[in-house]
XYZ file of N, CA, C and O in Angstrom:
824
model
N 13.096 10.768 -31.859
C 12.503 9.778 -30.950
C 11.853 10.493 -29.768
O 12.471 11.370 -29.164
N 10.626 10.106 -29.450
C 9.921 10.742 -28.337
C 10.605 10.411 -27.020
O 11.055 9.284 -26.803
N 10.673 11.381 -26.174
C 11.300 11.185 -24.866
C 10.335 10.459 -23.940
O 9.159 10.811 -23.853
N 10.844 9.434 -23.265
C 10.023 8.649 -22.349
C 9.903 9.396 -21.030
O 10.911 9.853 -20.463
N 8.699 9.531 -20.524
C 8.475 10.281 -19.289
C 8.939 9.480 -18.076
O 9.016 8.243 -18.108
N 9.224 10.204 -16.992
C 9.606 9.539 -15.754
C 8.475 8.678 -15.227
O 8.701 7.604 -14.657
N 7.248 9.136 -15.418
C 6.088 8.349 -14.969
C 6.046 7.002 -15.676
O 5.739 5.973 -15.069
N 6.363 7.000 -16.962
C 6.387 5.741 -17.725
C 7.493 4.828 -17.209
O 7.284 3.614 -17.038
N 8.665 5.390 -16.970
C 9.782 4.587 -16.456
C 9.446 3.991 -15.095
O 9.738 2.819 -14.827
N 8.829 4.783 -14.225
C 8.454 4.297 -12.897
C 7.412 3.190 -13.000
O 7.471 2.194 -12.261
N 6.449 3.365 -13.902
C 5.404 2.352 -14.074
C 5.995 1.053 -14.603
O 5.600 -0.043 -14.174
N 6.933 1.141 -15.531
C 7.566 -0.060 -16.068
C 8.377 -0.781 -14.995
O 8.341 -2.009 -14.885
N 9.105 -0.015 -14.200
C 9.889 -0.624 -13.115
C 8.969 -1.325 -12.124
O 9.237 -2.440 -11.669
N 7.842 -0.678 -11.795
C 6.864 -1.278 -10.879
C 6.266 -2.547 -11.476
O 6.063 -3.537 -10.772
N 6.003 -2.537 -12.761
C 5.462 -3.708 -13.449
C 6.412 -4.902 -13.328
O 5.976 -6.034 -13.072
N 7.693 -4.646 -13.491
C 8.689 -5.715 -13.404
C 8.795 -6.244 -11.975
O 8.846 -7.468 -11.742
N 8.824 -5.348 -11.003
C 8.923 -5.768 -9.601
C 7.718 -6.619 -9.211
O 7.858 -7.661 -8.543
N 6.536 -6.217 -9.617
C 5.332 -6.967 -9.261
C 5.312 -8.329 -9.934
O 4.902 -9.331 -9.323
N 5.762 -8.396 -11.179
C 5.834 -9.681 -11.872
C 6.833 -10.611 -11.197
O 6.558 -11.801 -10.981
N 8.002 -10.088 -10.850
C 9.013 -10.896 -10.171
C 8.517 -11.363 -8.806
O 8.765 -12.510 -8.400
N 7.808 -10.501 -8.104
C 7.275 -10.862 -6.790
C 6.330 -12.058 -6.902
O 6.378 -12.987 -6.092
N 5.462 -12.034 -7.907
C 4.538 -13.147 -8.084
C 5.284 -14.435 -8.413
O 4.954 -15.513 -7.889
N 6.291 -14.337 -9.264
C 7.078 -15.525 -9.618
C 7.818 -16.094 -8.414
O 7.774 -17.311 -8.158
N 8.499 -15.240 -7.668
C 9.260 -15.700 -6.511
C 8.343 -16.306 -5.453
O 8.683 -17.300 -4.815
N 7.185 -15.683 -5.252
C 6.259 -16.187 -4.239
C 5.701 -17.545 -4.634
O 5.493 -18.410 -3.774
N 5.449 -17.758 -5.916
C 4.889 -19.036 -6.371
C 5.907 -20.168 -6.344
O 5.620 -21.269 -5.883
N 7.112 -19.892 -6.868
C 8.054 -20.970 -7.157
C 9.342 -20.931 -6.351
O 10.151 -21.856 -6.458
N 9.523 -19.894 -5.559
C 10.770 -19.784 -4.819
C 11.814 -19.022 -5.615
O 11.759 -18.957 -6.855
N 12.755 -18.463 -4.919
C 13.757 -17.625 -5.558
C 14.646 -18.425 -6.502
O 14.852 -18.048 -7.660
N 15.169 -19.554 -6.046
C 16.143 -20.299 -6.838
C 15.505 -21.044 -8.000
O 16.166 -21.289 -9.017
N 14.236 -21.390 -7.880
C 13.552 -22.099 -8.964
C 13.016 -21.157 -10.031
O 12.521 -21.606 -11.066
N 13.105 -19.869 -9.788
C 12.614 -18.867 -10.740
C 13.781 -18.327 -11.558
O 14.797 -17.913 -11.007
N 13.635 -18.350 -12.865
C 14.657 -17.797 -13.747
C 14.250 -16.411 -14.218
O 13.084 -16.013 -14.092
N 15.186 -15.695 -14.780
C 14.848 -14.395 -15.337
C 13.886 -14.548 -16.513
O 13.056 -13.676 -16.766
N 13.969 -15.686 -17.224
C 13.010 -15.945 -18.300
C 11.586 -16.042 -17.749
O 10.633 -15.586 -18.381
N 11.446 -16.635 -16.562
C 10.125 -16.693 -15.918
C 9.599 -15.283 -15.656
O 8.414 -15.000 -15.859
N 10.481 -14.415 -15.191
C 10.083 -13.034 -14.906
C 9.695 -12.315 -16.194
O 8.702 -11.572 -16.226
N 10.442 -12.547 -17.264
C 10.123 -11.920 -18.548
C 8.728 -12.310 -19.015
O 7.945 -11.468 -19.467
N 8.432 -13.619 -18.904
C 7.112 -14.085 -19.336
C 6.009 -13.506 -18.462
O 4.951 -13.103 -18.956
N 6.244 -13.466 -17.151
C 5.229 -12.939 -16.234
C 4.969 -11.460 -16.490
O 3.818 -11.000 -16.439
N 6.029 -10.719 -16.768
C 5.899 -9.279 -17.003
C 5.459 -8.967 -18.428
O 5.065 -7.832 -18.721
N 5.566 -9.983 -19.316
C 5.237 -9.804 -20.738
C 6.080 -8.696 -21.359
O 5.593 -7.824 -22.085
N 7.387 -8.773 -21.061
C 8.337 -7.781 -21.572
C 9.536 -8.496 -22.182
O 9.798 -9.673 -21.895
N 10.277 -7.770 -22.997
C 11.485 -8.320 -23.597
C 12.625 -8.329 -22.588
O 12.574 -7.630 -21.562
N 13.664 -9.102 -22.907
C 14.825 -9.153 -22.018
C 15.450 -7.769 -21.873
O 15.841 -7.363 -20.774
N 15.549 -7.033 -22.978
C 16.148 -5.708 -22.911
C 15.383 -4.766 -22.011
O 15.979 -3.982 -21.263
N 14.049 -4.869 -22.047
C 13.219 -3.988 -21.224
C 13.420 -4.266 -19.744
O 13.418 -3.350 -18.920
N 13.599 -5.543 -19.396
C 13.773 -5.915 -17.983
C 15.196 -5.628 -17.511
O 15.410 -5.021 -16.450
N 16.183 -6.044 -18.305
C 17.575 -5.871 -17.878
C 17.993 -4.405 -17.845
O 18.983 -4.057 -17.204
N 17.241 -3.558 -18.487
C 17.519 -2.121 -18.399
C 17.380 -1.631 -16.965
O 18.090 -0.726 -16.532
N 16.470 -2.258 -16.225
C 16.200 -1.851 -14.845
C 16.898 -2.749 -13.827
O 17.362 -2.269 -12.790
N 16.940 -4.048 -14.126
C 17.455 -5.013 -13.154
C 18.390 -5.995 -13.854
O 17.940 -6.835 -14.635
N 19.687 -5.920 -13.566
C 20.652 -6.799 -14.253
C 20.652 -8.242 -13.751
O 21.272 -9.095 -14.379
N 19.975 -8.511 -12.630
C 20.017 -9.858 -12.059
C 18.830 -10.098 -11.140
O 18.116 -9.163 -10.769
N 18.659 -11.363 -10.762
C 17.621 -11.702 -9.774
C 17.923 -11.062 -8.431
O 17.008 -10.608 -7.730
N 19.187 -11.016 -8.063
C 19.545 -10.403 -6.778
C 19.102 -8.943 -6.731
O 18.605 -8.461 -5.706
N 19.279 -8.235 -7.844
C 18.862 -6.838 -7.888
C 17.347 -6.717 -7.765
O 16.829 -5.797 -7.123
N 16.630 -7.668 -8.346
C 15.171 -7.671 -8.237
C 14.721 -7.900 -6.802
O 13.823 -7.215 -6.303
N 15.329 -8.868 -6.134
C 14.941 -9.160 -4.757
C 15.243 -7.977 -3.856
O 14.450 -7.620 -2.972
N 16.388 -7.333 -4.077
C 16.727 -6.144 -3.279
C 15.686 -5.048 -3.499
O 15.287 -4.360 -2.548
N 15.233 -4.883 -4.726
C 14.224 -3.864 -5.022
C 12.890 -4.205 -4.364
O 12.185 -3.314 -3.875
N 12.541 -5.486 -4.350
C 11.299 -5.912 -3.695
C 11.355 -5.612 -2.201
O 10.402 -5.087 -1.611
N 12.487 -5.932 -1.580
C 12.642 -5.677 -0.152
C 12.586 -4.180 0.141
O 11.915 -3.740 1.087
N 13.256 -3.388 -0.682
C 13.273 -1.936 -0.467
C 11.872 -1.352 -0.639
O 11.456 -0.470 0.120
N 11.118 -1.857 -1.604
C 9.760 -1.359 -1.833
C 8.864 -1.637 -0.634
O 8.080 -0.785 -0.205
N 8.979 -2.847 -0.091
C 8.162 -3.200 1.064
C 8.507 -2.319 2.259
O 7.613 -1.818 2.959
N 9.796 -2.122 2.509
C 10.208 -1.281 3.635
C 9.727 0.153 3.455
O 9.311 0.803 4.415
N 9.793 0.648 2.230
C 9.356 2.018 1.970
C 7.878 2.187 2.289
O 7.464 3.174 2.916
N 7.063 1.217 1.871
C 5.621 1.282 2.125
C 5.314 1.218 3.618
O 4.491 1.984 4.137
N 5.988 0.311 4.311
C 5.744 0.153 5.742
C 6.202 1.386 6.508
O 5.500 1.899 7.386
N 7.389 1.870 6.164
C 7.931 3.041 6.870
C 7.030 4.258 6.678
O 6.783 5.020 7.625
N 6.508 4.433 5.469
C 5.632 5.573 5.209
C 4.372 5.501 6.055
O 3.907 6.514 6.599
N 3.817 4.290 6.207
C 2.609 4.137 7.021
C 2.885 4.458 8.481
O 2.074 5.121 9.152
N 4.015 4.016 9.000
C 4.353 4.298 10.388
C 4.658 5.778 10.605
O 4.314 6.348 11.642
N 5.313 6.403 9.639
C 5.626 7.826 9.771
C 4.349 8.657 9.794
O 4.237 9.623 10.556
N 3.371 8.276 8.978
C 2.084 8.968 9.000
C 1.439 8.857 10.378
O 0.875 9.820 10.906
N 1.539 7.657 10.962
C 0.943 7.435 12.279
C 1.646 8.263 13.347
O 1.007 8.804 14.259
N 2.959 8.385 13.236
C 3.713 9.146 14.232
C 3.313 10.617 14.232
O 3.431 11.301 15.248
N 2.821 11.088 13.102
C 2.430 12.494 12.993
C 0.982 12.734 13.400
O 0.537 13.892 13.452
N 0.232 11.657 13.673
C -1.159 11.805 14.095
C -1.204 12.210 15.562
O -0.308 11.887 16.346
N -2.270 12.907 15.946
C -2.434 13.343 17.329
C -3.822 12.968 17.843
O -4.820 13.498 17.351
N -3.899 12.040 18.816
C -2.801 11.209 19.319
C -2.490 10.097 18.341
O -3.329 9.769 17.495
N -1.290 9.494 18.437
C -0.962 8.393 17.533
C -1.821 7.172 17.856
O -2.229 6.984 19.004
N -2.129 6.335 16.854
C -2.946 5.145 17.120
C -2.219 4.169 18.033
O -0.987 4.096 18.019
N -2.971 3.429 18.803
C -2.381 2.421 19.676
C -1.677 1.345 18.839
O -2.003 1.143 17.667
N -0.698 0.648 19.431
C 0.085 -0.323 18.653
C -0.762 -1.386 17.960
O -0.455 -1.772 16.825
N -1.822 -1.875 18.601
C -2.635 -2.915 17.961
C -3.313 -2.375 16.711
O -3.367 -3.049 15.677
N -3.813 -1.153 16.789
C -4.463 -0.530 15.633
C -3.444 -0.277 14.529
O -3.681 -0.572 13.346
N -2.289 0.236 14.907
C -1.263 0.578 13.934
C -0.738 -0.659 13.218
O -0.660 -0.694 11.978
N -0.360 -1.702 13.966
C 0.167 -2.910 13.350
C -0.869 -3.554 12.435
O -0.549 -4.005 11.334
N -2.109 -3.606 12.898
C -3.155 -4.197 12.080
C -3.362 -3.429 10.790
O -3.527 -4.013 9.716
N -3.347 -2.112 10.888
C -3.559 -1.268 9.705
C -2.441 -1.463 8.690
O -2.680 -1.637 7.487
N -1.201 -1.435 9.172
C -0.061 -1.531 8.262
C 0.031 -2.926 7.648
O 0.187 -3.074 6.433
N -0.072 -3.963 8.476
C 0.031 -5.324 7.943
C -1.117 -5.647 7.002
O -0.916 -6.290 5.963
N -2.304 -5.204 7.352
C -3.449 -5.457 6.492
C -3.270 -4.862 5.115
O -3.659 -5.460 4.102
N -2.646 -3.702 5.055
C -2.434 -3.047 3.766
C -1.270 -3.654 3.011
O -1.367 -3.966 1.824
N -0.152 -3.862 3.700
C 1.065 -4.312 3.033
C 0.929 -5.737 2.516
O 1.373 -6.055 1.404
N 0.307 -6.622 3.297
C 0.206 -8.015 2.888
C -0.573 -8.180 1.594
O -0.338 -9.112 0.829
N -1.502 -7.309 1.337
C -2.354 -7.440 0.154
C -1.888 -6.551 -0.984
O -1.866 -6.959 -2.144
N -1.469 -5.344 -0.687
C -1.224 -4.357 -1.736
C 0.159 -4.446 -2.364
O 0.370 -3.956 -3.473
N 1.134 -5.050 -1.677
C 2.497 -5.037 -2.191
C 2.648 -5.878 -3.453
O 3.427 -5.553 -4.340
N 1.920 -6.983 -3.527
C 1.962 -7.840 -4.718
C 0.551 -7.943 -5.275
O -0.208 -8.837 -4.902
N 0.149 -7.023 -6.150
C -1.206 -7.069 -6.689
C -1.526 -8.409 -7.318
O -0.711 -9.006 -8.020
N -2.709 -8.914 -7.020
C -3.130 -10.201 -7.555
C -2.718 -11.379 -6.710
O -3.057 -12.524 -7.028
N -1.991 -11.142 -5.626
C -1.547 -12.238 -4.754
C -2.252 -12.126 -3.409
O -2.623 -11.041 -2.971
N -2.436 -13.271 -2.748
C -3.087 -13.237 -1.444
C -2.061 -13.015 -0.344
O -0.851 -12.933 -0.594
N -2.559 -12.913 0.900
C -1.679 -12.579 2.020
C -0.616 -13.642 2.252
O 0.542 -13.333 2.543
N -0.973 -14.918 2.121
C 0.007 -15.976 2.359
C 1.103 -15.953 1.295
O 2.273 -16.181 1.598
N 0.726 -15.666 0.062
C 1.718 -15.597 -1.009
C 2.750 -14.525 -0.716
O 3.961 -14.740 -0.849
N 2.290 -13.346 -0.307
C 3.229 -12.278 -0.002
C 4.083 -12.635 1.211
O 5.291 -12.390 1.233
N 3.461 -13.240 2.237
C 4.217 -13.608 3.432
C 5.322 -14.607 3.088
O 6.435 -14.532 3.612
N 5.029 -15.555 2.208
C 6.054 -16.519 1.790
C 7.189 -15.825 1.048
O 8.358 -16.202 1.188
N 6.848 -14.820 0.276
C 7.882 -14.054 -0.405
C 8.788 -13.356 0.602
O 10.014 -13.368 0.465
N 8.205 -12.775 1.633
C 8.991 -12.091 2.659
C 9.951 -13.060 3.349
O 11.132 -12.757 3.546
N 9.464 -14.247 3.704
C 10.316 -15.230 4.371
C 11.464 -15.657 3.457
O 12.607 -15.847 3.908
N 11.194 -15.794 2.169
C 12.260 -16.129 1.228
C 13.312 -15.028 1.173
O 14.514 -15.302 1.107
N 12.863 -13.787 1.205
C 13.803 -12.670 1.202
C 14.670 -12.718 2.457
O 15.895 -12.520 2.392
N 14.047 -12.983 3.606
C 14.825 -13.100 4.844
C 15.903 -14.164 4.704
O 17.053 -13.967 5.107
N 15.537 -15.308 4.136
C 16.488 -16.408 3.978
C 17.648 -16.013 3.074
O 18.811 -16.348 3.355
N 17.351 -15.299 2.004
C 18.389 -14.896 1.061
C 19.413 -13.958 1.690
O 20.555 -13.901 1.256
N 19.012 -13.223 2.715
C 19.955 -12.284 3.330
C 21.124 -13.006 3.993
O 22.171 -12.394 4.230
N 20.957 -14.296 4.282
C 22.029 -15.049 4.932
C 23.182 -15.338 3.982
O 24.290 -15.650 4.423
N 22.939 -15.233 2.677
C 23.999 -15.530 1.712
C 24.281 -14.370 0.762
O 25.286 -14.386 0.050
N 23.397 -13.390 0.739
C 23.496 -12.309 -0.240
C 23.818 -11.008 0.490
O 22.967 -10.452 1.187
N 25.051 -10.528 0.318
C 25.482 -9.329 1.046
C 24.687 -8.087 0.646
O 24.356 -7.253 1.495
N 24.378 -7.952 -0.646
C 23.605 -6.798 -1.105
C 22.240 -6.772 -0.451
O 21.792 -5.741 0.060
N 21.582 -7.917 -0.459
C 20.261 -7.996 0.152
C 20.348 -7.829 1.661
O 19.486 -7.213 2.284
N 21.409 -8.382 2.256
C 21.597 -8.225 3.695
C 21.741 -6.763 4.082
O 21.167 -6.322 5.081
N 22.476 -6.003 3.283
C 22.620 -4.573 3.549
C 21.282 -3.852 3.421
O 20.952 -2.973 4.236
N 20.502 -4.219 2.405
C 19.185 -3.606 2.219
C 18.289 -3.888 3.404
O 17.588 -2.999 3.904
N 18.318 -5.138 3.874
C 17.467 -5.515 5.000
C 17.900 -4.808 6.274
O 17.059 -4.326 7.046
N 19.196 -4.734 6.512
C 19.682 -4.051 7.713
C 19.320 -2.570 7.698
O 18.928 -2.009 8.729
N 19.448 -1.941 6.537
C 19.083 -0.529 6.433
C 17.584 -0.339 6.692
O 17.177 0.587 7.402
N 16.781 -1.237 6.119
C 15.345 -1.145 6.331
C 14.960 -1.386 7.780
O 14.100 -0.683 8.332
N 15.608 -2.351 8.406
C 15.329 -2.650 9.810
C 15.724 -1.480 10.699
O 14.989 -1.096 11.621
N 16.884 -0.898 10.407
C 17.319 0.255 11.187
C 16.359 1.426 11.049
O 16.043 2.103 12.032
N 15.868 1.641 9.830
C 14.901 2.725 9.608
C 13.609 2.454 10.357
O 13.005 3.367 10.941
N 13.166 1.192 10.379
C 11.948 0.840 11.095
C 12.110 1.072 12.590
O 11.187 1.555 13.257
N 13.269 0.731 13.125
C 13.501 0.964 14.554
C 13.441 2.446 14.879
O 12.888 2.849 15.903
N 13.991 3.275 14.004
C 13.972 4.724 14.252
C 12.541 5.269 14.180
O 12.154 6.110 15.001
N 11.757 4.770 13.226
C 10.372 5.227 13.111
C 9.574 4.824 14.341
O 8.802 5.614 14.896
N 9.748 3.581 14.794
C 9.036 3.130 15.982
C 9.482 3.893 17.220
O 8.674 4.196 18.101
N 10.767 4.203 17.298
C 11.242 4.990 18.437
C 10.580 6.368 18.444
O 10.217 6.892 19.508
N 10.396 6.955 17.264
C 9.683 8.231 17.176
C 8.239 8.068 17.648
O 7.680 8.954 18.324
N 7.621 6.939 17.305
C 6.253 6.675 17.752
C 6.179 6.549 19.270
O 5.245 7.046 19.908
N 7.171 5.876 19.848
C 7.195 5.738 21.309
C 7.276 7.118 21.961
O 6.586 7.401 22.949
N 8.094 7.979 21.394
C 8.187 9.340 21.933
C 6.854 10.080 21.772
O 6.450 10.861 22.646
N 6.166 9.817 20.650
C 4.854 10.442 20.454
C 3.855 9.912 21.485
O 3.020 10.673 21.994
N 3.938 8.635 21.810
C 3.075 8.074 22.860
C 3.333 8.760 24.196
O 2.414 9.057 24.954
N 4.615 8.987 24.491
C 4.965 9.656 25.747
C 4.393 11.068 25.792
O 3.806 11.483 26.789
N 4.585 11.800 24.713
C 4.114 13.187 24.682
C 2.595 13.270 24.807
O 2.060 14.252 25.336
N 1.907 12.231 24.337
C 0.444 12.208 24.425
C -0.034 11.663 25.770
O -1.235 11.555 26.000
N 0.915 11.319 26.670
C 0.553 10.785 27.974
C 0.038 9.367 27.930
O -0.662 8.913 28.839
N 0.396 8.616 26.880
C -0.104 7.253 26.700
C 0.885 6.195 27.185
O 0.554 5.013 27.207
N 2.096 6.607 27.568
C 3.145 5.638 27.887
C 4.029 6.190 28.994
O 4.363 7.378 29.001
N 4.427 5.311 29.928
C 5.338 5.718 31.001
C 6.691 6.109 30.421
O 7.137 5.575 29.399
N 7.358 7.007 31.094
C 8.603 7.555 30.573
C 9.791 6.622 30.743
O 10.860 6.874 30.179
N 9.659 5.537 31.514
C 10.810 4.671 31.755
C 10.951 3.564 30.718
O 11.828 2.697 30.837
N 10.130 3.544 29.691
C 10.216 2.537 28.638
C 11.254 2.970 27.611
O 11.192 4.081 27.094
N 12.217 2.097 27.338
C 13.253 2.391 26.352
C 12.630 2.338 24.952
O 12.079 1.307 24.562
N 12.689 3.425 24.183
C 12.072 3.430 22.851
C 12.582 2.322 21.946
O 11.814 1.708 21.207
N 13.888 2.044 22.003
C 14.433 1.010 21.125
C 13.961 -0.382 21.533
O 13.704 -1.236 20.682
N 13.838 -0.626 22.839
C 13.327 -1.922 23.292
C 11.902 -2.145 22.798
O 11.549 -3.233 22.329
N 11.086 -1.119 22.898
C 9.711 -1.242 22.443
C 9.652 -1.385 20.922
O 8.845 -2.159 20.392
N 10.517 -0.661 20.219
C 10.565 -0.757 18.760
C 10.896 -2.187 18.334
O 10.228 -2.757 17.459
N 11.917 -2.771 18.936
C 12.305 -4.139 18.581
C 11.170 -5.127 18.864
O 10.930 -6.061 18.087
N 10.483 -4.937 19.973
C 9.408 -5.851 20.349
C 8.247 -5.781 19.368
O 7.697 -6.811 18.938
N 7.865 -4.586 18.975
C 6.742 -4.427 18.055
C 7.106 -4.901 16.652
O 6.269 -5.480 15.946
N 8.343 -4.693 16.240
C 8.791 -5.228 14.953
C 8.767 -6.753 14.994
O 8.371 -7.418 14.026
N 9.176 -7.331 16.136
C 9.147 -8.786 16.279
C 7.723 -9.326 16.171
O 7.492 -10.399 15.595
N 6.753 -8.593 16.699
C 5.356 -9.017 16.587
C 4.926 -9.054 15.119
O 4.256 -9.994 14.675
N 5.321 -8.043 14.355
C 4.984 -8.011 12.932
C 5.690 -9.129 12.181
O 5.086 -9.811 11.336
N 6.973 -9.365 12.489
C 7.710 -10.437 11.827
C 7.118 -11.800 12.155
O 7.009 -12.674 11.277
N 6.726 -11.990 13.405
C 6.115 -13.256 13.797
C 4.802 -13.495 13.085
O 4.497 -14.627 12.665
N 4.015 -12.439 12.940
C 2.749 -12.552 12.215
C 3.002 -12.983 10.775
O 2.326 -13.872 10.249
N 3.983 -12.370 10.118
C 4.287 -12.703 8.726
C 4.770 -14.142 8.614
O 4.382 -14.873 7.696
N 5.621 -14.584 9.559
C 6.116 -15.962 9.532
C 4.958 -16.954 9.699
O 4.892 -17.975 8.992
N 4.038 -16.681 10.610
C 2.888 -17.567 10.793
C 2.005 -17.586 9.549
O 1.505 -18.640 9.149
N 1.824 -16.428 8.934
C 1.010 -16.369 7.717
C 1.647 -17.184 6.601
O 0.962 -17.895 5.854
N 2.975 -17.112 6.489
C 3.679 -17.865 5.457
C 3.575 -19.371 5.695
O 3.378 -20.148 4.760
N 3.680 -19.793 6.951
C 3.699 -21.216 7.268
C 2.311 -21.839 7.279
O 2.129 -22.976 6.808
N 1.338 -21.107 7.810
C 0.030 -21.709 8.059
C -1.104 -21.088 7.246
O -2.105 -21.744 6.978
N -0.971 -19.832 6.907
C -1.951 -19.186 6.057
C -3.311 -18.941 6.667
O -4.249 -18.579 5.964
N -3.446 -19.149 7.947
C -4.766 -18.982 8.572
C -4.740 -17.911 9.664
O -5.549 -17.926 10.588
N -3.801 -16.988 9.574
C -3.638 -15.962 10.601
C -4.358 -14.696 10.151
O -4.151 -14.207 9.043
N -5.204 -14.172 11.012
C -5.962 -12.975 10.690
C -5.339 -11.752 11.358
O -4.893 -11.824 12.497
N -5.317 -10.657 10.630
C -4.832 -9.404 11.207
C -5.650 -9.046 12.439
O -5.118 -8.574 13.443
N -6.960 -9.311 12.373
C -7.828 -9.014 13.515
C -7.423 -9.819 14.746
O -7.555 -9.349 15.873
N -6.930 -11.031 14.526
C -6.457 -11.848 15.646
C -5.230 -11.255 16.297
O -5.093 -11.257 17.528
N -4.309 -10.752 15.466
C -3.123 -10.078 16.007
C -3.536 -8.869 16.833
O -3.029 -8.653 17.946
N -4.474 -8.093 16.322
C -4.931 -6.911 17.048
C -5.569 -7.293 18.377
O -5.292 -6.671 19.417
N -6.417 -8.313 18.361
C -7.078 -8.740 19.601
C -6.062 -9.247 20.615
O -6.159 -8.958 21.816
N -5.068 -9.995 20.136
C -4.041 -10.501 21.041
C -3.223 -9.386 21.669
O -2.925 -9.412 22.872
N -2.862 -8.402 20.864
C -2.102 -7.270 21.405
C -2.921 -6.484 22.412
O -2.411 -6.060 23.455
N -4.214 -6.285 22.108
C -5.065 -5.557 23.065
C -5.142 -6.306 24.386
O -5.110 -5.698 25.459
N -5.250 -7.626 24.301
C -5.300 -8.419 25.524
C -4.030 -8.296 26.343
O -4.067 -8.129 27.564
N -2.886 -8.358 25.661
C -1.614 -8.232 26.370
C -1.450 -6.845 26.983
O -0.959 -6.705 28.106
N -1.860 -5.808 26.255
C -1.724 -4.441 26.764
C -2.640 -4.180 27.945
O -2.380 -3.294 28.760
N -3.725 -4.963 28.056
C -4.683 -4.748 29.140
C -4.330 -5.512 30.404
O -4.985 -5.346 31.429
N -3.301 -6.358 30.372
C -2.940 -7.157 31.541
C -2.456 -6.276 32.688
O -1.862 -5.225 32.464
N -2.747 -6.721 33.909
C -2.282 -6.009 35.098
C -1.567 -6.990 36.025
O -1.959 -8.149 36.156
N -0.499 -6.511 36.648
C 0.240 -7.325 37.598
C -0.482 -7.258 38.951
O -0.561 -6.187 39.562
N -1.029 -8.394 39.456
C -1.757 -8.346 40.711
C -0.868 -7.950 41.896
O -1.352 -7.441 42.905
N 0.443 -8.156 41.770
C 1.364 -7.795 42.845
C 1.574 -6.293 42.932
O 2.102 -5.789 43.918
N 1.186 -5.584 41.851
C 1.402 -4.145 41.848
C 0.369 -3.398 42.669
O 0.473 -2.201 42.882
N -0.639 -4.127 43.122
C -1.660 -3.493 43.957
C -2.613 -2.692 43.125
O -3.306 -1.827 43.586
């Protein structure tokens, strides 16, 4: 029997994750069965269960994949000299992740999938652990970016890196929630809003 290459195994796993993502985004997590995923992926039960024994395992993999993509984009930015401003960085990452994570799906579809994953963390310990690990990693990456801003002379030294990390993550989460609910939110609008906020001056400061 010919040995299956790692590239083939990775491609098959990606195929299953993308099929499940489309199903969950369309119909919701609880209304989607594993049979739905099999049909969407056009694979046998054995081929799918070899990688994912349950829907919970699939959702955890989807969440981990999204975090990996986002974290990689932020890490690349942290290594740039100078690092891009937050409005540019958030717009770049969200613009890519919202479209590319679920091929064939639009931005609102992916955003709805993300919100469903957030909801599942309230009852699913495995998924909750995945989300907490991903959130913690994102905070560390953003804290590294804040330090890069300081070293480039772009940020005052009295700003707590973790406070800024939490705030910028909240901006991204809010954007995704609005996209899921209303579907009319533009990445360019988020960027313009952030630029406006960053340009504000306190008149009392003289």
